[in-house]
Coordinates of C-alpha atoms (C1' of nucleotides) in Angstrom, one line a residue:
Chain A
M1 CA -18.5 20.5 14.1
P2 CA -17.0 20.2 17.6
T3 CA -17.6 16.5 18.0
V4 CA -18.0 13.4 15.8
S5 CA -19.4 9.9 16.5
S6 CA -17.6 6.8 15.5
E7 CA -20.6 6.1 13.2
E8 CA -20.1 9.4 11.3
L9 CA -16.4 8.9 11.0
A10 CA -16.7 5.3 9.9
A11 CA -19.3 6.3 7.2
A12 CA -16.9 9.0 5.9
A13 CA -14.0 6.6 5.9
G14 CA -16.0 3.7 4.5
V15 CA -15.3 1.3 7.4
N16 CA -17.2 -0.3 10.1
S17 CA -17.8 1.8 13.2
A18 CA -16.7 -0.9 15.6
K19 CA -13.4 -1.2 13.8
L20 CA -12.9 2.5 14.1
R21 CA -13.6 2.5 17.8
K22 CA -11.4 -0.4 18.4
D23 CA -8.6 1.2 16.5
F24 CA -8.9 4.5 18.4
S25 CA -9.0 2.5 21.7
Y26 CA -5.4 1.4 21.0
L27 CA -4.4 5.0 21.2
G28 CA -6.2 5.6 24.5
S29 CA -9.7 6.6 25.5
Y30 CA -10.2 9.8 23.8
G31 CA -14.0 9.7 23.3
T32 CA -16.9 10.6 25.6
R33 CA -19.7 8.1 26.0
G34 CA -23.0 9.4 24.8
V35 CA -21.3 12.2 22.9
G36 CA -18.5 11.1 20.6
Y37 CA -15.0 12.3 20.0
D38 CA -13.9 15.9 20.4
V39 CA -12.7 16.7 16.9
E40 CA -9.8 19.0 17.8
Y41 CA -8.6 16.8 20.6
L42 CA -8.8 13.7 18.5
V43 CA -6.9 15.3 15.6
Y44 CA -4.2 16.3 18.0
Q45 CA -3.9 12.9 19.6
I46 CA -3.7 11.1 16.2
S47 CA -1.3 13.6 14.9
R48 CA 1.0 13.2 17.9
E49 CA 0.8 9.4 17.6
L50 CA 1.7 9.5 14.0
G51 CA 4.6 11.9 14.5
L52 CA 3.0 14.8 12.7
T53 CA 3.6 17.2 15.5
Q54 CA 7.3 16.8 15.1
D55 CA 9.4 18.7 12.6
W56 CA 11.2 16.4 10.3
P57 CA 14.0 17.9 8.2
V58 CA 14.4 15.9 4.9
V59 CA 16.9 16.1 2.1
I60 CA 16.0 15.4 -1.5
V61 CA 18.8 14.0 -3.6
G62 CA 18.5 14.1 -7.4
I63 CA 16.8 17.2 -8.6
G64 CA 15.5 16.0 -12.0
N65 CA 11.9 16.3 -12.9
L66 CA 10.8 14.0 -10.0
G67 CA 13.0 15.7 -7.4
A68 CA 11.7 19.1 -8.5
A69 CA 8.2 17.8 -8.3
L70 CA 8.8 16.6 -4.8
A71 CA 10.4 19.9 -3.8
N72 CA 7.4 21.7 -5.0
Y73 CA 5.0 19.3 -3.5
G74 CA 2.8 21.3 -1.1
G75 CA 1.7 18.4 1.0
F76 CA 5.0 18.1 2.9
A77 CA 5.0 21.2 5.0
S78 CA 1.5 20.6 6.3
R79 CA 2.6 17.2 7.6
G80 CA 5.5 18.4 9.5
F81 CA 8.2 17.8 6.8
R82 CA 10.7 20.5 6.1
V83 CA 12.8 20.3 3.0
A84 CA 16.2 21.1 4.5
A85 CA 18.1 20.8 1.2
L86 CA 18.0 19.9 -2.4
I87 CA 21.1 18.0 -3.6
D88 CA 22.2 17.1 -7.1
A89 CA 25.4 15.7 -8.6
D90 CA 25.3 18.0 -11.6
P91 CA 27.6 21.0 -11.0
Q92 CA 25.4 22.9 -13.5
M93 CA 22.5 22.6 -11.1
A94 CA 24.4 24.0 -8.1
G95 CA 22.9 27.3 -7.0
K96 CA 19.9 27.1 -9.3
P97 CA 16.8 27.8 -7.4
V98 CA 14.2 25.1 -7.3
A99 CA 11.0 25.6 -5.3
G100 CA 12.6 28.7 -3.9
M101 CA 15.7 27.0 -2.6
P102 CA 19.2 26.7 -4.1
V103 CA 20.3 23.3 -5.3
Q104 CA 23.5 22.2 -3.5
H105 CA 26.2 19.9 -4.8
T106 CA 26.6 16.4 -3.7
D107 CA 29.9 17.3 -2.1
E108 CA 28.0 19.0 0.6
L109 CA 25.8 16.0 1.4
E110 CA 27.5 14.9 4.6
R111 CA 27.8 18.4 6.0
I112 CA 24.1 19.2 5.2
I113 CA 22.9 16.0 6.9
Q114 CA 24.9 16.7 10.0
D115 CA 24.3 20.4 10.2
N116 CA 20.5 19.9 10.0
G117 CA 20.2 16.7 11.9
V118 CA 18.5 15.1 9.0
S119 CA 17.3 11.5 9.6
I120 CA 15.1 11.1 6.5
G121 CA 16.4 11.2 2.9
V122 CA 14.6 11.0 -0.4
I123 CA 16.4 9.5 -3.3
A124 CA 15.1 10.7 -6.7
T125 CA 18.3 10.0 -8.7
P126 CA 18.7 7.7 -11.7
A127 CA 18.9 4.1 -10.9
G128 CA 22.6 3.9 -11.3
A129 CA 23.4 6.5 -8.6
A130 CA 20.9 5.4 -6.1
Q131 CA 22.9 2.8 -4.1
Q132 CA 25.9 5.1 -3.9
V133 CA 23.8 8.0 -2.7
C134 CA 22.1 5.7 -0.2
D135 CA 25.4 4.6 1.2
R136 CA 26.5 8.1 1.7
L137 CA 23.2 9.1 3.3
V138 CA 23.4 6.2 5.7
A139 CA 27.1 6.9 6.6
A140 CA 26.2 10.5 7.3
G141 CA 23.5 9.5 9.8
V142 CA 20.2 9.1 7.8
T143 CA 18.2 6.2 9.1
S144 CA 15.1 6.3 6.9
I145 CA 15.1 6.4 3.1
L146 CA 12.4 7.0 0.6
N147 CA 13.5 5.6 -2.7
F148 CA 12.0 6.6 -6.0
A149 CA 14.8 5.1 -8.1
P150 CA 14.0 1.8 -9.7
T151 CA 16.5 -0.1 -7.7
V152 CA 16.4 -2.3 -4.6
L153 CA 18.6 -0.6 -2.1
T154 CA 20.8 -2.5 0.3
V155 CA 21.1 -1.0 3.8
P156 CA 22.4 -2.0 7.2
D157 CA 20.1 -3.1 9.9
G158 CA 18.3 -0.3 11.7
V159 CA 17.8 1.7 8.5
D160 CA 14.3 1.7 6.9
V161 CA 13.8 1.9 3.2
R162 CA 10.5 2.4 1.4
K163 CA 10.4 2.1 -2.3
V164 CA 7.9 3.9 -4.4
D165 CA 7.4 2.4 -7.8
L166 CA 5.2 4.6 -9.9
S167 CA 4.4 2.0 -12.4
I168 CA 3.0 -0.4 -9.8
E169 CA 0.0 1.7 -9.3
L170 CA -0.7 1.6 -13.0
Q171 CA -0.2 -2.1 -12.9
I172 CA -2.9 -2.4 -10.3
L173 CA -5.3 -0.3 -12.4
A174 CA -4.5 -2.4 -15.5
F175 CA -5.2 -5.6 -13.5
H176 CA -8.6 -4.4 -12.6
E177 CA -9.1 -3.1 -16.1
Q178 CA -8.4 -6.5 -17.4
R179 CA -11.0 -8.0 -15.2
K180 CA -13.6 -5.5 -16.3
A181 CA -13.0 -6.4 -19.9
G182 CA -13.4 -10.1 -19.2
E183 CA -16.2 -9.9 -16.8
E184 CA -18.7 -12.0 -18.6
A185 CA -16.0 -14.7 -18.9
A186 CA -15.6 -14.7 -15.1
D187 CA -16.4 -18.4 -14.7
T188 CA -13.5 -19.5 -16.7
M189 CA -11.0 -17.2 -15.1
P190 CA -8.6 -18.4 -12.5
A191 CA -9.8 -17.9 -8.9
V192 CA -7.6 -15.0 -8.1
A193 CA -8.6 -12.9 -11.1
A194 CA -12.2 -13.7 -10.6
R195 CA -12.5 -13.1 -6.9
K196 CA -14.3 -9.9 -6.1
Q197 CA -12.2 -7.7 -4.0
P198 CA -13.4 -5.1 -1.5
A199 CA -12.1 -1.8 -2.6
D200 CA -8.4 -2.5 -2.4
K201 CA -6.1 -0.1 -1.0
G202 CA -3.5 2.1 -2.5
P203 CA -0.2 3.1 -1.1
D204 CA -2.1 5.4 1.1
G205 CA -4.0 2.4 1.3
D206 CA -3.6 1.7 4.6
V207 CA -5.6 4.9 4.8
P208 CA -8.8 3.9 3.1
A209 CA -10.1 7.3 3.9
V210 CA -11.7 7.6 0.5
M211 CA -11.0 4.8 -1.8
P212 CA -13.8 4.2 -4.2
A213 CA -14.1 0.5 -4.9
Chain B
M1 CA 18.9 -20.5 -13.6
P2 CA 16.2 -22.4 -15.3
T3 CA 14.2 -23.3 -12.2
V4 CA 13.6 -22.1 -8.7
S5 CA 12.1 -23.7 -5.6
S6 CA 9.5 -22.0 -3.5
E7 CA 12.0 -21.9 -0.7
E8 CA 14.5 -19.9 -2.8
L9 CA 11.8 -17.5 -4.0
A10 CA 10.4 -17.1 -0.6
A11 CA 13.7 -16.3 0.9
A12 CA 14.3 -13.7 -1.8
A13 CA 10.9 -12.1 -1.2
G14 CA 11.1 -12.3 2.5
V15 CA 8.0 -14.5 3.0
N16 CA 7.1 -18.0 4.1
S17 CA 7.6 -20.6 1.4
A18 CA 4.2 -22.2 2.2
K19 CA 2.5 -18.8 1.5
L20 CA 4.3 -18.5 -1.7
R21 CA 3.2 -22.0 -2.9
K22 CA -0.3 -21.4 -1.8
D23 CA -0.5 -18.1 -3.6
F24 CA 0.9 -19.6 -6.8
S25 CA -1.5 -22.4 -6.5
Y26 CA -4.4 -19.9 -7.0
L27 CA -3.0 -19.3 -10.4
G28 CA -2.8 -22.9 -11.3
S29 CA -0.3 -25.7 -10.9
Y30 CA 2.7 -24.3 -12.6
G31 CA 5.4 -26.1 -10.6
T32 CA 7.0 -29.5 -10.9
R33 CA 7.2 -31.7 -7.8
G34 CA 10.7 -32.5 -6.8
V35 CA 12.0 -29.8 -9.1
G36 CA 10.5 -26.4 -8.5
Y37 CA 9.1 -23.8 -10.9
D38 CA 10.3 -23.3 -14.4
V39 CA 11.4 -19.6 -14.2
E40 CA 10.5 -18.6 -17.7
Y41 CA 7.1 -20.3 -17.7
L42 CA 6.3 -18.9 -14.2
V43 CA 7.2 -15.4 -15.3
Y44 CA 5.0 -15.7 -18.3
Q45 CA 2.0 -17.1 -16.3
I46 CA 2.3 -14.4 -13.6
S47 CA 2.7 -11.7 -16.2
R48 CA -0.3 -12.8 -18.0
E49 CA -2.4 -13.0 -14.9
L50 CA -1.4 -9.5 -13.9
G51 CA -2.2 -8.2 -17.4
L52 CA 1.4 -7.4 -18.2
T53 CA 1.3 -9.1 -21.5
Q54 CA -1.3 -6.7 -22.8
D55 CA -0.5 -3.3 -24.2
W56 CA -2.1 -0.5 -22.2
P57 CA -2.2 2.9 -23.8
V58 CA -2.2 5.7 -21.2
V59 CA -2.5 9.4 -21.3
I60 CA -0.8 11.7 -18.9
V61 CA -2.7 15.0 -18.2
G62 CA -0.7 17.8 -16.6
I63 CA 2.8 18.1 -17.8
G64 CA 4.5 19.9 -15.0
N65 CA 7.5 18.5 -13.2
L66 CA 5.6 15.4 -12.1
G67 CA 4.0 14.8 -15.4
A68 CA 7.3 15.1 -17.1
A69 CA 8.9 12.8 -14.6
L70 CA 6.2 10.2 -15.3
A71 CA 6.6 10.7 -19.0
N72 CA 10.3 10.0 -18.7
Y73 CA 9.8 7.1 -16.3
G74 CA 11.4 4.0 -17.8
G75 CA 9.5 1.5 -15.9
F76 CA 6.3 1.9 -17.9
A77 CA 7.3 0.5 -21.2
S78 CA 8.7 -2.7 -19.7
R79 CA 5.4 -3.3 -17.9
G80 CA 3.2 -3.0 -21.0
F81 CA 2.3 0.6 -20.7
R82 CA 2.6 2.9 -23.7
V83 CA 2.3 6.6 -23.2
A84 CA -0.2 7.5 -25.9
A85 CA -0.2 11.2 -25.3
L86 CA 0.9 14.0 -23.0
I87 CA -1.8 16.6 -22.4
D88 CA -1.5 20.0 -20.8
A89 CA -3.9 23.0 -20.5
D90 CA -1.2 25.5 -21.1
P91 CA -1.1 26.6 -24.8
Q92 CA 2.5 27.5 -24.3
M93 CA 3.3 23.8 -23.7
A94 CA 1.6 22.6 -26.8
G95 CA 4.0 21.2 -29.3
K96 CA 6.9 21.2 -26.9
P97 CA 8.7 17.9 -26.8
V98 CA 8.7 16.0 -23.4
A99 CA 10.3 12.6 -23.3
G100 CA 10.5 12.7 -27.1
M101 CA 6.8 13.3 -27.6
P102 CA 5.0 16.6 -28.3
V103 CA 2.7 17.9 -25.6
Q104 CA -0.9 18.3 -26.8
H105 CA -3.5 20.7 -25.7
T106 CA -6.4 19.8 -23.5
D107 CA -8.8 20.6 -26.4
E108 CA -7.6 17.4 -28.0
L109 CA -8.3 15.2 -25.0
E110 CA -11.5 13.6 -26.1
R111 CA -10.2 12.9 -29.6
I112 CA -6.9 11.4 -28.3
I113 CA -8.7 9.1 -25.9
Q114 CA -11.0 7.8 -28.5
D115 CA -8.5 7.5 -31.3
N116 CA -6.2 5.5 -29.2
G117 CA -8.7 3.5 -27.2
V118 CA -7.3 4.7 -24.0
S119 CA -8.8 3.3 -20.9
I120 CA -6.3 4.4 -18.3
G121 CA -5.6 8.1 -17.5
V122 CA -3.0 9.7 -15.2
I123 CA -3.8 13.0 -13.6
A124 CA -0.8 15.1 -12.6
T125 CA -2.4 18.5 -12.7
P126 CA -2.7 21.0 -9.9
A127 CA -5.4 20.1 -7.4
G128 CA -7.9 22.7 -8.8
A129 CA -8.0 21.2 -12.2
A130 CA -8.1 17.5 -11.2
Q131 CA -11.8 16.9 -10.9
Q132 CA -12.6 18.7 -14.1
V133 CA -9.9 16.7 -16.0
C134 CA -11.2 13.6 -14.4
D135 CA -14.8 14.2 -15.6
R136 CA -13.6 14.8 -19.1
L137 CA -11.5 11.6 -19.1
V138 CA -14.4 9.6 -17.8
A139 CA -16.8 11.1 -20.3
A140 CA -14.4 10.3 -23.1
G141 CA -14.3 6.6 -22.0
V142 CA -11.5 6.2 -19.5
T143 CA -12.4 3.7 -16.8
S144 CA -9.3 3.7 -14.6
I145 CA -7.6 6.8 -13.2
L146 CA -4.3 7.3 -11.4
N147 CA -4.5 10.5 -9.4
F148 CA -1.4 12.3 -8.2
A149 CA -3.3 15.6 -7.5
P150 CA -4.0 16.1 -3.8
T151 CA -7.8 15.9 -4.2
V152 CA -10.3 13.2 -3.7
L153 CA -11.9 12.6 -7.0
T154 CA -15.6 11.7 -7.4
V155 CA -16.3 9.2 -10.2
P156 CA -19.3 7.2 -11.4
D157 CA -19.6 3.5 -10.5
G158 CA -17.5 1.3 -12.7
V159 CA -14.6 3.7 -12.8
D160 CA -11.5 2.9 -10.7
V161 CA -9.4 5.6 -9.0
R162 CA -6.1 5.2 -7.2
K163 CA -4.7 8.1 -5.4
V164 CA -1.0 8.5 -4.9
D165 CA 0.0 10.8 -2.1
L166 CA 3.7 11.2 -2.0
S167 CA 3.8 12.5 1.5
I168 CA 2.2 9.5 3.0
E169 CA 5.3 7.4 2.4
L170 CA 7.3 10.0 4.2
Q171 CA 4.8 9.9 7.0
I172 CA 5.2 6.2 7.4
L173 CA 9.0 6.6 7.6
A174 CA 8.6 9.4 10.1
F175 CA 6.4 7.2 12.2
H176 CA 9.0 4.5 12.4
E177 CA 11.7 7.1 12.9
Q178 CA 9.8 8.3 15.9
R179 CA 9.6 4.8 17.3
K180 CA 13.3 4.3 16.9
A181 CA 14.0 7.5 18.8
G182 CA 11.8 6.4 21.7
E183 CA 12.8 2.8 21.7
E184 CA 14.0 2.6 25.3
A185 CA 10.8 4.3 26.5
A186 CA 8.8 1.6 24.8
D187 CA 7.1 0.5 28.0
T188 CA 5.4 3.8 28.4
M189 CA 4.3 4.1 24.8
P190 CA 0.8 3.4 23.7
A191 CA 0.2 -0.1 22.5
V192 CA 0.1 0.8 18.8
A193 CA 3.3 2.6 18.6
A194 CA 5.1 0.0 20.7
R195 CA 3.9 -3.0 18.8
K196 CA 6.6 -4.6 16.7
Q197 CA 5.6 -4.8 13.1
P198 CA 6.8 -7.3 10.6
A199 CA 8.8 -5.2 8.1
D200 CA 5.8 -3.5 6.8
K201 CA 5.1 -3.3 3.2
G202 CA 5.7 -0.6 0.8
P203 CA 3.4 0.5 -1.9
D204 CA 4.4 -2.5 -3.8
G205 CA 3.7 -4.3 -0.6
D206 CA 0.1 -4.5 -1.1
V207 CA 0.3 -6.0 -4.5
P208 CA 0.9 -9.7 -3.9
A209 CA -0.9 -11.5 -6.6
V210 CA -3.6 -12.0 -4.1
M211 CA -4.6 -8.8 -2.4
P212 CA -4.7 -9.0 1.3
A213 CA -7.7 -6.8 1.0
Chain C
dA1 C1' -31.4 7.8 25.7
dG2 C1' -26.9 8.0 23.2
dG3 C1' -22.5 6.5 22.1
dT4 C1' -18.0 4.6 23.7
dG5 C1' -15.0 0.8 25.0
dT6 C1' -14.4 -4.0 24.8
dG7 C1' -15.1 -9.2 25.6
dA8 C1' -16.5 -12.8 22.7
dA9 C1' -17.7 -14.7 18.2
dA10 C1' -16.8 -14.8 13.4
dG11 C1' -14.1 -14.5 9.6
dG12 C1' -9.8 -14.6 6.8
dG13 C1' -5.3 -15.2 6.0
dT14 C1' -1.0 -17.6 7.2
dT15 C1' 1.7 -21.5 8.6
dC16 C1' 2.2 -26.3 9.5
dA17 C1' 2.8 -30.7 8.0
dC18 C1' 2.4 -34.2 5.0
dA19 C1' 0.4 -36.8 1.1
dG20 C1' 1.5 -37.4 -3.5
dC21 C1' 3.9 -36.9 -7.7
dG22 C1' 8.0 -36.5 -10.7
Chain D
dC1 C1' 14.5 -38.5 -2.5
dG2 C1' 12.8 -33.5 -3.2
dC3 C1' 9.6 -30.3 -3.7
dT4 C1' 4.9 -29.1 -4.9
dG5 C1' 0.1 -28.6 -3.7
dT6 C1' -3.2 -28.5 0.0
dG7 C1' -6.2 -29.9 4.1
dA8 C1' -6.2 -28.6 8.8
dA9 C1' -4.5 -26.0 12.7
dC10 C1' -3.4 -21.7 14.1
dC11 C1' -3.5 -16.9 14.7
dC12 C1' -4.7 -12.3 13.9
dT13 C1' -8.2 -9.0 12.5
dT14 C1' -12.8 -7.6 12.0
dT15 C1' -17.5 -7.5 13.5
dC16 C1' -21.0 -8.2 16.9
dA17 C1' -23.3 -7.1 20.8
dC18 C1' -23.7 -5.1 25.0
dA19 C1' -22.1 -3.4 29.6
dC20 C1' -21.2 1.0 31.2
dC21 C1' -20.5 5.8 31.4
dT22 C1' -22.4 10.7 30.4

DNA sequence: AGGTGTGAAAGGGTTCACAGCG
DNA sequence: CGCTGTGAACCCTTTCACACCT
């Protein structure tokens, strides 16, 4: 399929075709009237705009179950992320291979960041260690942090933090589950709970690509 | 601190106090004019509205690194989730304790769901197994699914699916990182990339009591 | 014709500003 | 007097509809 129309893409994504065209138009005029969008060219332009064509070295700090899961996560490489190092505070872990890569000790953190020009760090440590690790990452030059620890991190201006709370997704499901259960009683429910919502979005959410209602 | 004002809460949350008051007003009139909101009462009301006061048994299918990380995740219990069972297809895993709970074999899936009245399932299997597991969960009575596998699941109407893609969060960080790098060249950047964004929201970001849809 | 790109209209959500209550 | 609750103004996003290009 060498080209797609906004209509086809919109249907696949579950959005309005006008919205899709308007969104694309902010990136430039990459379509051809009467024809549609050249798939390969479009993919490249969007990838470039999103930064997927760059190589982003990242470090993962805290190689417990979650850190190991992240290290093994296949989706990273295909999106331009390269795991530059796995770091853990436990000396027992040092040298152990995880996802085909030896775990390094926290002592090496600063050197690793600098040697690899890492600007993105992933924190998968226990809550208690997160802020400290964060501070060291920032001091070493990291300017974006993905935080899986259940703590709110404090960072200086200019540093971005995104927090992933795995239980929030469950909470959203439970919220809808609750509504399903009390559907017939909808009239007596508060406005918020009763309001029908158009397929609400996940964390990828801003990527409705395929979110079934 | 027995009471808070909308102003204080708004500052803490990084939003406008009027928005906060309006949002709360959809839940009912739980504040006191001239005083503020009674903290304990407010927490209860919001918890109830979100379904946090209910007990939600969940099953986790696929006890690899990620599944184990989820099983150990402390945040669940405090939000009303109870891990009813850990399920894995590997017979070797059966009986092994993970997070103080024996892993059970996939053969038991249907029975476990029914015995525990589980309506929420978490899929942490490899991509190849996800749809099949999903089908079985749904057939057994699950109506909400949290999917960590990198696959788009197909489900019947009435079943909610939320997909968590761990790399998307990194992608968002990389996007901002890219902008930081090219800040001085902002004038020549496409409109989208150059546009200043109000501290955009994390995954928890799209969970304000009232979904911004 | 066929489908993009976009001005204009419509729709929603946020903020303002203040009445009203404790 | 202080702070909530909320109508109205405002602003941003989405959708419509069509001019315009291929």
